Amino acid sequence: MQTEKVITAKNLSKKFGHFVAVDHISFEVNKGEIFGFLGANGAGKTTAMRMLCGLSMPSSGEATVAGFDVYKQTEQIKKNIGYMSQRFSLYEDLTIGENIRFYAGIYGLTDKQIREKSDSLLKELNMQEHKKTLVRELPLGWKQKLAFSIAIVHDPAIVFLDEPTGGVDPITRREFWNLIYEASSNGITVFVTTHYMDEAEYCHRVSIMVDGRIDALGAPASLKKDHAAKTMDEVFLQLARKAVRSE
Amino acid sequence: MQSVVVENISKKYVVKKKATEALSDISFHVDKGEIFGIIGPDGAGKTTLFRILTTLLVADAGKAAVDGFDVVKDYKQIRNRAGYMPGKFSLYQDLSVQENLEFFAAIFNTTIQENYGLIKDIYQQIEPFRTRKAGQLSGGMKQKLALSCALIHKPSVLFLDEPTTGVDAVSRKEFWEMLHRLKREGITILVSTPYMDEASLCDRVALIQKGKILSIDTPKGVTKQFRKPLWAVKANEMYRLMMDIKTDPGVESCYPFGQYHHIVFKNPGDDKKRLEEIIQKGHFTNAEINNIEPNIEDCFMALMKE
Amino acid sequence: MKQFLIFVKKEWLHIWRDSRTLFILVWMPIVQIVLYGFALTNEVKNSTIAIFDQSKDAATTAISNEISASRYFKLVKNVHSYKEIEATFKQGKIRMAIVFPNNFSNDLLHSNHAQVQLIADASDPNTANTLTNYASSIISDYQQRLNNEQQLPYAINTQLRMLYNPELKGAYNFVPGVMALVLMLVCAMMTSIAIVKEKEMGTMEVILVSPLKPFLIIIAKTIPYLLVSVLNIASILLLSVYVLGVPITGNLWLLIWESILFTVTSLSVGILISNSAKTQQVAMFTSLMSLFLPTLLFSGFLFPVENMPLPLQVISNIVPAKWYYIIVKAVMIKGLGFSYVWKETLVLVGMTLLLLIISIRKFKTRLA
């Protein structure tokens, strides 16, 4: 694995009044790595992720994403990342093709690129015949796979996935992870949050946030060894039970 | 005594002249005091089923009864004795914790004091915040308040539609502990969830997918239906390993499962030898091959494919 | 009963804690009255005019004096050419110009034929119309007096009178109109939104699965809005009497009871809308399209119904606000008693009963 750093965070913090949502977190993510970002509800995951996406200004600390500074270069950051969440992804009242064209368009792809991209993307997802189907009519699993492919349509350096697989059936969930692996092997860094602990095992490295801090960081195997646990679920429960605050 | 009886229930939705079957010919029953899990992904028909049983929807075909009362004819009696917690957080966000609880107690013609014993364990955890608006509670606390409100009239059957969706692992564990305490009070609990690992916490489960029931049994019984041997394999390069295994024509399925891949062969026989061959051919290191007991998720995926 | 009371209490808390809604409920009527009263008035008062007097004789001076002395006009400029008139119009300084040609007096006295030109800014046609009417009326007054002195035969006098509202005082017209509008909006829109909000938030699901009777849910949801409406009726009446100087000539209690009747009509419309609307947005839009506009157009408040084409006149009959508007005008402005408005009252009662029956019947005890 290459050691090029795609995300670096040093003592990154965010305060809301007296409330410290994110408390001096430091970590690095390598190019092509699948980085699992875990934590209980209210541990500060969303806030940290927003700062890295250039949506929220940190209170203190440093961070760069794709080589750009999170304070000054948020516009460049936004051009170089993809984002997908369970809640927001696609326009339900547009067709698959229209969604692809729209997102590719807002990232500034040329018409020719858009045509090529949408062809290859539809082929990869086996959705060629459904190009003119409204997204609303697709099964949830399809939507999520499509949303992911669209999130990386502009070949970003990093893609942020916020609970991408919630509520999906187990087979689709695994197919979704195949897409993640593929993106990773193509050099796209994947930053992912999830509530499924078995998915944490699929990540190259995992961080676990508790009360705004990163309490554990490392490969799943070494985390399990450190905490004398058989599964990531146990590691997570051990750490998260120590939490004093809730949302 | 059977708390819930469902017989051949079907329900269609028509959207723009296109009919989709939310439930097709579903039948099961739930015994009194049982925790019955409806396990399936989003869109499987779980919410539709709960709405039919809580008298909010009428089925197109089939019969259902709760506590011996027909869900269509005797819906008023059911509304008196069922507790319901919808999938979406359904309390008044602009009312405080206490105001919400008082309101739900009053509309069920009871008071907080009358049934305090039942909700005490749960409500005590959120009581310090009783003047806080429900909208400002954390996910876990909202869930506890919603459960308290659903329990305040001492229902005989409790319907919980995806109570743990979007809730972190710690809160989920606590929630299931609460459900087991309620079971000891004699309350029948119907709970739906998309998390397969929660199936083992139920007395019996129905696996549901695309409006059809795949299997109904105890969690152990479901896994017993898994006939072929199941193998867990791990090695240094997991993704490449999966690709290699999948190209073997003798392999029926190979799914990543945490740190292992779970593999089933079409014609079981010398499974272990065949896996060892694949590993050798691909020059994998740190390989590990185990014959394991299937879990609910293995079964669910196998049943989905049938 | 306890179920019912706690529901009403809850409803109060919703209104009380949503400062935006509260603001709309309490301030909207006041703002509307003040707006219509002072900003959007169509009264003609002190309209600025210019006079181009090419004759400068006794007659033109007399007419000019009379016009500028009237409370409707204010002479801001004496101009000396047509060009100047145009320039003054363009500057927006005047709304009308009066042009007397040469030898006006002479023509008037000797050839019995004099001309006055009234040039009005017709970008606002209503005002232009009113202004020219007033000016013509003053001029013809003058002419009449001349005629009386000179006893000239065969002259046709045009007399112009503004019936019912001689001063063209807008308040007489819009106070009843605003009452109809505000009550319609507060009761119908707010109740429909309040009910649909429960559907949207998912709380309706939980309430339906309780022993609470649907009928009670509806009544409990409307009571707070009924009370707010009574408050609004009071504030509108107080404002119109003490700030706008529109007296209540008829019986106050009759007026209040008729208003409450109309409130109930509006509430039942609101419930009806909430039955079919699935989102708050839809509820608001439906209310605006099906209530606000018809009330504005067909109640007779802005446009006289009699001037409309027949089909529209027929349609106007199903707009409850039309009947309420007639009642309020009759009772409040003309000072008439119940014997003059019983027919309209009966129509409103009938509509209310019908709406209430339909909306309670149609209220869904299930989700679909």
Tab-separated table of N, CA and C in Angstrom, chain A residues 79-150:
chain	number	residue	atom	x	y	z
A	79	LYS	N	-14.400	19.895	-4.427
A	79	LYS	CA	-14.231	19.369	-5.785
A	79	LYS	C	-13.580	17.999	-5.781
A	80	ASN	N	-12.832	17.709	-4.715
A	80	ASN	CA	-12.038	16.488	-4.702
A	80	ASN	C	-12.586	15.379	-3.813
A	81	ILE	N	-13.787	15.583	-3.304
A	81	ILE	CA	-14.375	14.516	-2.500
A	81	ILE	C	-15.736	14.121	-3.069
A	82	GLY	N	-16.155	12.917	-2.716
A	82	GLY	CA	-17.513	12.491	-3.024
A	82	GLY	C	-18.214	12.282	-1.694
A	83	TYR	N	-19.535	12.396	-1.682
A	83	TYR	CA	-20.243	12.247	-0.418
A	83	TYR	C	-21.543	11.503	-0.658
A	84	MET	N	-21.819	10.565	0.218
A	84	MET	CA	-23.087	9.855	0.107
A	84	MET	C	-23.581	9.549	1.508
A	85	SER	N	-24.829	9.830	1.761
A	85	SER	CA	-25.383	9.456	3.062
A	85	SER	C	-26.660	8.686	2.828
A	86	GLN	N	-27.107	8.049	3.891
A	86	GLN	CA	-28.318	7.253	3.801
A	86	GLN	C	-29.511	8.156	3.513
A	87	ARG	N	-29.470	9.353	4.103
A	87	ARG	CA	-30.618	10.241	3.979
A	87	ARG	C	-30.659	10.934	2.631
A	88	PHE	N	-29.556	11.630	2.302
A	88	PHE	CA	-29.595	12.368	1.057
A	88	PHE	C	-28.789	11.657	0.001
A	89	SER	N	-29.350	11.402	-1.116
A	89	SER	CA	-28.504	10.903	-2.184
A	89	SER	C	-29.025	11.328	-3.534
A	90	LEU	N	-30.141	10.742	-3.962
A	90	LEU	CA	-30.551	10.947	-5.340
A	90	LEU	C	-31.887	11.680	-5.421
A	91	TYR	N	-32.153	12.244	-6.588
A	91	TYR	CA	-33.457	12.851	-6.822
A	91	TYR	C	-34.428	11.770	-7.266
A	92	GLU	N	-35.426	11.554	-6.428
A	92	GLU	CA	-36.366	10.460	-6.654
A	92	GLU	C	-37.199	10.668	-7.919
A	93	ASP	N	-37.428	11.924	-8.277
A	93	ASP	CA	-38.310	12.184	-9.407
A	93	ASP	C	-37.540	12.357	-10.716
A	94	LEU	N	-36.251	12.065	-10.690
A	94	LEU	CA	-35.482	12.052	-11.932
A	94	LEU	C	-35.148	10.599	-12.270
A	95	THR	N	-34.847	10.345	-13.531
A	95	THR	CA	-34.481	8.982	-13.917
A	95	THR	C	-33.025	8.727	-13.524
A	96	ILE	N	-32.624	7.476	-13.647
A	96	ILE	CA	-31.244	7.115	-13.334
A	96	ILE	C	-30.287	7.948	-14.185
A	97	GLY	N	-30.563	7.972	-15.505
A	97	GLY	CA	-29.698	8.716	-16.412
A	97	GLY	C	-29.630	10.190	-16.060
A	98	GLU	N	-30.782	10.764	-15.707
A	98	GLU	CA	-30.810	12.190	-15.381
A	98	GLU	C	-30.023	12.487	-14.108
A	99	ASN	N	-30.113	11.583	-13.137
A	99	ASN	CA	-29.338	11.763	-11.914
A	99	ASN	C	-27.848	11.737	-12.210
A	100	ILE	N	-27.431	10.791	-13.011
A	100	ILE	CA	-26.002	10.696	-13.338
A	100	ILE	C	-25.549	11.972	-14.041
A	101	ARG	N	-26.355	12.386	-15.038
A	101	ARG	CA	-25.981	13.568	-15.811
A	101	ARG	C	-25.910	14.797	-14.904
A	102	PHE	N	-26.853	14.896	-13.988
A	102	PHE	CA	-26.876	16.064	-13.111
A	102	PHE	C	-25.626	16.138	-12.245
A	103	TYR	N	-25.334	15.021	-11.549
A	103	TYR	CA	-24.186	15.057	-10.633
A	103	TYR	C	-22.873	15.192	-11.384
A	104	ALA	N	-22.769	14.496	-12.525
A	104	ALA	CA	-21.551	14.633	-13.312
A	104	ALA	C	-21.423	16.081	-13.781
A	105	GLY	N	-22.553	16.667	-14.128
A	105	GLY	CA	-22.560	18.046	-14.601
A	105	GLY	C	-22.111	19.026	-13.539
A	106	ILE	N	-22.597	18.852	-12.293
A	106	ILE	CA	-22.209	19.844	-11.292
A	106	ILE	C	-20.746	19.704	-10.904
A	107	TYR	N	-20.137	18.551	-11.205
A	107	TYR	CA	-18.706	18.451	-10.937
A	107	TYR	C	-17.890	18.846	-12.160
A	108	GLY	N	-18.570	19.401	-13.161
A	108	GLY	CA	-17.840	19.997	-14.276
A	108	GLY	C	-17.317	19.025	-15.316
A	109	LEU	N	-17.881	17.814	-15.401
A	109	LEU	CA	-17.447	16.908	-16.465
A	109	LEU	C	-17.967	17.408	-17.814
A	110	THR	N	-17.204	17.166	-18.868
A	110	THR	CA	-17.662	17.581	-20.187
A	110	THR	C	-18.741	16.618	-20.670
A	111	ASP	N	-19.475	17.038	-21.691
A	111	ASP	CA	-20.556	16.205	-22.216
A	111	ASP	C	-20.055	14.824	-22.615
A	112	LYS	N	-18.865	14.825	-23.248
A	112	LYS	CA	-18.313	13.560	-23.711
A	112	LYS	C	-17.995	12.663	-22.508
A	113	GLN	N	-17.351	13.255	-21.510
A	113	GLN	CA	-17.023	12.500	-20.301
A	113	GLN	C	-18.290	11.961	-19.642
A	114	ILE	N	-19.313	12.822	-19.594
A	114	ILE	CA	-20.559	12.403	-18.951
A	114	ILE	C	-21.133	11.191	-19.665
A	115	ARG	N	-21.109	11.238	-21.025
A	115	ARG	CA	-21.676	10.132	-21.780
A	115	ARG	C	-20.903	8.837	-21.497
A	116	GLU	N	-19.567	8.955	-21.541
A	116	GLU	CA	-18.744	7.768	-21.295
A	116	GLU	C	-18.969	7.229	-19.893
A	117	LYS	N	-18.937	8.168	-18.924
A	117	LYS	CA	-19.091	7.776	-17.525
A	117	LYS	C	-20.422	7.078	-17.299
A	118	SER	N	-21.487	7.663	-17.838
A	118	SER	CA	-22.782	7.082	-17.515
A	118	SER	C	-22.932	5.718	-18.188
A	119	ASP	N	-22.325	5.552	-19.353
A	119	ASP	CA	-22.374	4.232	-19.985
A	119	ASP	C	-21.644	3.188	-19.148
A	120	SER	N	-20.438	3.536	-18.728
A	120	SER	CA	-19.649	2.542	-17.989
A	120	SER	C	-20.276	2.275	-16.624
A	121	LEU	N	-20.831	3.341	-16.041
A	121	LEU	CA	-21.438	3.189	-14.718
A	121	LEU	C	-22.676	2.286	-14.779
A	122	LEU	N	-23.510	2.521	-15.791
A	122	LEU	CA	-24.715	1.706	-15.933
A	122	LEU	C	-24.356	0.260	-16.223
A	123	LYS	N	-23.294	0.080	-16.995
A	123	LYS	CA	-22.884	-1.272	-17.346
A	123	LYS	C	-22.410	-2.007	-16.094
A	124	GLU	N	-21.615	-1.305	-15.319
A	124	GLU	CA	-21.062	-1.894	-14.105
A	124	GLU	C	-22.168	-2.300	-13.131
A	125	LEU	N	-23.201	-1.478	-13.060
A	125	LEU	CA	-24.292	-1.764	-12.128
A	125	LEU	C	-25.363	-2.662	-12.756
A	126	ASN	N	-25.166	-3.036	-14.015
A	126	ASN	CA	-26.170	-3.838	-14.713
A	126	ASN	C	-27.510	-3.133	-14.798
A	127	MET	N	-27.472	-1.837	-15.040
A	127	MET	CA	-28.723	-1.090	-15.062
A	127	MET	C	-28.970	-0.460	-16.432
A	128	GLN	N	-28.300	-0.955	-17.467
A	128	GLN	CA	-28.428	-0.311	-18.783
A	128	GLN	C	-29.882	-0.147	-19.216
A	129	GLU	N	-30.667	-1.203	-18.954
A	129	GLU	CA	-32.051	-1.151	-19.435
A	129	GLU	C	-32.920	-0.211	-18.614
A	130	HIS	N	-32.380	0.233	-17.481
A	130	HIS	CA	-33.218	1.044	-16.592
A	130	HIS	C	-32.824	2.510	-16.610
A	131	LYS	N	-32.051	2.885	-17.609
A	131	LYS	CA	-31.563	4.261	-17.666
A	131	LYS	C	-32.718	5.259	-17.551
A	132	LYS	N	-33.867	4.896	-18.115
A	132	LYS	CA	-34.987	5.839	-18.120
A	132	LYS	C	-35.990	5.548	-17.012
A	133	THR	N	-35.600	4.737	-16.049
A	133	THR	CA	-36.488	4.449	-14.922
A	133	THR	C	-36.329	5.541	-13.867
A	134	LEU	N	-37.452	5.949	-13.275
A	134	LEU	CA	-37.372	6.928	-12.194
A	134	LEU	C	-36.726	6.269	-10.979
A	135	VAL	N	-35.868	7.032	-10.312
A	135	VAL	CA	-35.169	6.491	-9.151
A	135	VAL	C	-36.165	6.028	-8.087
A	136	ARG	N	-37.289	6.744	-7.996
A	136	ARG	CA	-38.322	6.407	-7.021
A	136	ARG	C	-38.777	4.948	-7.140
A	137	GLU	N	-38.732	4.427	-8.358
A	137	GLU	CA	-39.261	3.079	-8.578
A	137	GLU	C	-38.233	1.970	-8.327
A	138	LEU	N	-37.025	2.354	-7.955
A	138	LEU	CA	-35.985	1.341	-7.754
A	138	LEU	C	-36.055	0.769	-6.342
A	139	PRO	N	-35.634	-0.493	-6.186
A	139	PRO	CA	-35.504	-1.029	-4.825
A	139	PRO	C	-34.388	-0.292	-4.082
A	140	LEU	N	-34.514	-0.293	-2.758
A	140	LEU	CA	-33.571	0.458	-1.935
A	140	LEU	C	-32.113	0.091	-2.219
A	141	GLY	N	-31.862	-1.211	-2.378
A	141	GLY	CA	-30.487	-1.645	-2.601
A	141	GLY	C	-29.896	-1.055	-3.869
A	142	TRP	N	-30.690	-1.017	-4.916
A	142	TRP	CA	-30.244	-0.423	-6.184
A	142	TRP	C	-29.914	1.050	-5.990
A	143	LYS	N	-30.818	1.719	-5.280
A	143	LYS	CA	-30.626	3.153	-5.074
A	143	LYS	C	-29.295	3.404	-4.401
A	144	GLN	N	-29.001	2.581	-3.386
A	144	GLN	CA	-27.772	2.837	-2.649
A	144	GLN	C	-26.538	2.553	-3.494
A	145	LYS	N	-26.600	1.503	-4.296
A	145	LYS	CA	-25.459	1.230	-5.167
A	145	LYS	C	-25.288	2.356	-6.187
A	146	LEU	N	-26.414	2.793	-6.717
A	146	LEU	CA	-26.377	3.886	-7.690
A	146	LEU	C	-25.823	5.153	-7.049
A	147	ALA	N	-26.304	5.442	-5.827
A	147	ALA	CA	-25.850	6.647	-5.134
A	147	ALA	C	-24.343	6.613	-4.925
A	148	PHE	N	-23.828	5.440	-4.600
A	148	PHE	CA	-22.389	5.334	-4.386
A	148	PHE	C	-21.642	5.580	-5.693
A	149	SER	N	-22.095	4.939	-6.760
A	149	SER	CA	-21.412	5.120	-8.045
A	149	SER	C	-21.444	6.573	-8.479
A	150	ILE	N	-22.550	7.246	-8.187
A	150	ILE	CA	-22.649	8.653	-8.568
A	150	ILE	C	-21.726	9.507	-7.698
